[in-house]
Every structure is written in C-alpha cells, then in structure tokens.
GROMACS .gro file of C-alpha atoms in nm:
model
  140
    1MET     CA    1   0.001   0.001  -0.004
    2LEU     CA    2   0.109   0.361  -0.129
    3VAL     CA    3   0.119   0.648   0.152
    4ARG     CA    4   0.199   0.985   0.079
    5LEU     CA    5   0.331   1.178   0.423
    6LEU     CA    6   0.369   1.575   0.428
    7TYR     CA    7   0.553   1.739   0.711
    8ALA     CA    8   0.733   2.080   0.828
    9SER     CA    9   1.044   2.096   1.046
   10ARG     CA   10   1.291   2.366   1.103
   11ALA     CA   11   1.657   2.336   1.081
   12VAL     CA   12   1.889   2.325   1.407
   13ASP     CA   13   2.168   2.459   1.163
   14PRO     CA   14   2.076   2.633   0.829
   15SER     CA   15   2.418   2.608   0.696
   16PRO     CA   16   2.421   2.491   0.344
   17ALA     CA   17   2.643   2.227   0.402
   18VAL     CA   18   2.407   2.068   0.637
   19ILE     CA   19   2.123   2.127   0.381
   20GLU     CA   20   2.324   1.953   0.102
   21ASP     CA   21   2.426   1.684   0.355
   22ILE     CA   22   2.041   1.624   0.437
   23LEU     CA   23   1.982   1.594   0.057
   24ALA     CA   24   2.277   1.366  -0.043
   25GLN     CA   25   2.148   1.122   0.230
   26SER     CA   26   1.787   1.155   0.117
   27ARG     CA   27   1.887   1.064  -0.245
   28GLN     CA   28   2.125   0.788  -0.134
   29PHE     CA   29   1.885   0.598   0.106
   30ASN     CA   30   1.537   0.648  -0.057
   31PRO     CA   31   1.580   0.466  -0.347
   32THR     CA   32   1.679   0.178  -0.184
   33CYS     CA   33   1.348   0.169   0.035
   34GLY     CA   34   1.130   0.240  -0.262
   35ILE     CA   35   1.061   0.619  -0.094
   36THR     CA   36   1.022   0.933  -0.353
   37GLY     CA   37   0.983   1.290  -0.254
   38ILE     CA   38   1.035   1.620  -0.277
   39LEU     CA   39   1.192   1.880  -0.027
   40VAL     CA   40   1.146   2.248  -0.037
   41TYR     CA   41   1.374   2.468   0.187
   42GLY     CA   42   1.358   2.827   0.284
   43GLY     CA   43   1.415   3.057   0.575
   44GLY     CA   44   1.522   2.781   0.782
   45ILE     CA   45   1.228   2.554   0.731
   46PHE     CA   46   1.184   2.234   0.571
   47LEU     CA   47   0.869   2.132   0.382
   48GLN     CA   48   0.889   1.756   0.248
   49ALA     CA   49   0.663   1.500   0.103
   50LEU     CA   50   0.774   1.146   0.114
   51GLU     CA   51   0.585   0.858  -0.111
   52GLY     CA   52   0.640   0.489  -0.081
   53GLY     CA   53   0.532   0.197   0.107
   54ARG     CA   54   0.336   0.280   0.438
   55ALA     CA   55   0.606   0.073   0.649
   56ALA     CA   56   0.925   0.223   0.494
   57VAL     CA   57   0.745   0.598   0.501
   58ASN     CA   58   0.651   0.572   0.872
   59GLU     CA   59   0.975   0.467   0.956
   60LEU     CA   60   1.183   0.725   0.789
   61TYR     CA   61   0.930   0.996   0.923
   62GLY     CA   62   1.003   0.863   1.264
   63HIS     CA   63   1.414   0.867   1.194
   64ILE     CA   64   1.327   1.232   1.061
   65VAL     CA   65   1.172   1.323   1.407
   66ARG     CA   66   1.476   1.205   1.581
   67ASP     CA   67   1.705   1.343   1.389
   68ALA     CA   68   1.924   1.612   1.550
   69ARG     CA   69   1.909   1.820   1.260
   70HIS     CA   70   1.549   1.900   1.267
   71LYS     CA   71   1.340   2.048   1.543
   72ASP     CA   72   0.967   2.117   1.554
   73VAL     CA   73   0.874   1.847   1.344
   74VAL     CA   74   0.503   1.889   1.251
   75LEU     CA   75   0.305   1.602   1.066
   76LEU     CA   76   0.083   1.817   0.809
   77HIS     CA   77  -0.084   1.560   0.590
   78TYR     CA   78  -0.072   1.182   0.571
   79ASP     CA   79  -0.298   0.999   0.292
   80GLU     CA   80  -0.307   0.636   0.169
   81ILE     CA   81  -0.238   0.696  -0.221
   82THR     CA   82  -0.315   0.508  -0.563
   83GLU     CA   83  -0.035   0.650  -0.727
   84ARG     CA   84   0.273   0.850  -0.640
   85ARG     CA   85   0.303   1.243  -0.755
   86PHE     CA   86   0.689   1.271  -0.707
   87GLY     CA   87   0.771   0.927  -0.828
   88GLY     CA   88   1.017   1.064  -1.070
   89TRP     CA   89   1.206   1.181  -0.755
   90THR     CA   90   1.461   1.043  -0.525
   91MET     CA   91   1.437   1.359  -0.350
   92GLY     CA   92   1.396   1.679  -0.544
   93GLN     CA   93   1.503   2.026  -0.357
   94VAL     CA   94   1.322   2.383  -0.449
   95ASN     CA   95   1.527   2.666  -0.361
   96VAL     CA   96   1.271   2.932  -0.226
   97ALA     CA   97   1.504   3.224  -0.257
   98ARG     CA   98   1.449   3.170  -0.662
   99VAL     CA   99   1.085   3.116  -0.645
  100ASN     CA  100   0.844   3.383  -0.777
  101THR     CA  101   0.700   3.576  -0.463
  102SER     CA  102   0.342   3.587  -0.620
  103LEU     CA  103   0.339   3.207  -0.637
  104LEU     CA  104   0.412   3.185  -0.243
  105LEU     CA  105   0.158   3.493  -0.209
  106LYS     CA  106  -0.097   3.246  -0.374
  107TYR     CA  107  -0.097   2.976  -0.098
  108ALA     CA  108  -0.033   3.213   0.225
  109GLU     CA  109  -0.061   3.560   0.374
  110ARG     CA  110   0.311   3.638   0.318
  111ALA     CA  111   0.549   3.571   0.023
  112GLU     CA  112   0.730   3.349   0.266
  113LEU     CA  113   0.752   2.939   0.311
  114ASP     CA  114   0.544   2.889   0.617
  115PRO     CA  115   0.395   2.544   0.596
  116TYR     CA  116   0.310   2.625   0.998
  117ALA     CA  117   0.045   2.870   0.925
  118VAL     CA  118  -0.151   2.689   0.647
  119SER     CA  119  -0.311   2.345   0.597
  120GLY     CA  120  -0.146   2.023   0.493
  121ARG     CA  121  -0.376   2.069   0.172
  122VAL     CA  122  -0.220   2.402   0.082
  123SER     CA  123   0.137   2.291   0.143
  124LEU     CA  124   0.076   1.981  -0.107
  125ALA     CA  125  -0.106   2.195  -0.350
  126LEU     CA  126   0.196   2.461  -0.332
  127LEU     CA  127   0.453   2.171  -0.396
  128GLU     CA  128   0.264   2.054  -0.702
  129GLU     CA  129   0.256   2.393  -0.859
  130LEU     CA  130   0.609   2.422  -0.795
  131MET     CA  131   0.651   2.077  -0.950
  132ALA     CA  132   0.436   2.240  -1.261
  133THR     CA  133   0.655   2.521  -1.279
  134ALA     CA  134   0.958   2.347  -1.328
  135SER     CA  135   1.091   2.491  -0.995
  136ILE     CA  136   1.249   2.178  -0.858
  137VAL     CA  137   1.588   2.042  -0.923
  138GLY     CA  138   1.719   1.703  -0.847
  139ARG     CA  139   1.515   1.453  -1.091
  140VAL     CA  140   1.603   1.109  -1.119
   0.00000   0.00000   0.00000
C-alpha cells in the first residue's frame, strides 16, 4: 500500500553544508526503500513530501523526528494513495529564494515559506505547483 506523508520542520543548523548533507543522504537512502519525494527549504524551514510503502515511509518519518538536525517536526498531511505524484524523484529540491513571490502569496498570507501557518492540503498544492512550474531540481 502506497502512502504520502507531508511534514514541516525547522533546521537546527541552516548552513548550506548541512542542507546538502540531508539531500545527499535522502538521495542515497530513499531509492533503496522505494521512497520518492520532494523537499522545499527556505528561511530555515523544511517542507517535505515522502511517498512509498506505508512501513518504509513511517519508519523514515520516525527517523526524521529523532534526527538532531531537525526541530519542531510537525505532521501536516498523511494519506493512502493510488499513485505517486513525485514518482520521478528520489528527492527533488526547491530553492525558495528563486521562486516567484507571487506563487508563495497564492497560498499564504505572506510571500514566504511557512507551512506552519497553512493547512497540509495548501502545502501539498504549493508543492504540486512548484513541480508544474519546473521550480524543482534533482530529478532522477
């Protein structure tokens, strides 16, 4: 059974090296577990969608909750799915600093990434639009 999990967290250390390390680990580990997804990072905040088998996604989310590089981890959305939306990605990345601010304003009160201030469905819609506008790098 496939599931999609969406969560937000804050970076304990927002340095580029730490962010790149998280991405590199995801891109190496996720394919071995059948997990695909997308990661948005901006202003010290992660927004990530994970897709795959229920056990694998749940196990990975538990690891993220315990990961010392993340704090304020919040589950935004969890759903059983019939197909993947991010199936072509081991872990796509979006640089929010390069996203048109009008796109962020479409989904939030201010032109910044703040999944803590919107619903999980709104955050998922933002991810889908970022994918549709080719704002994501790191495709398999």
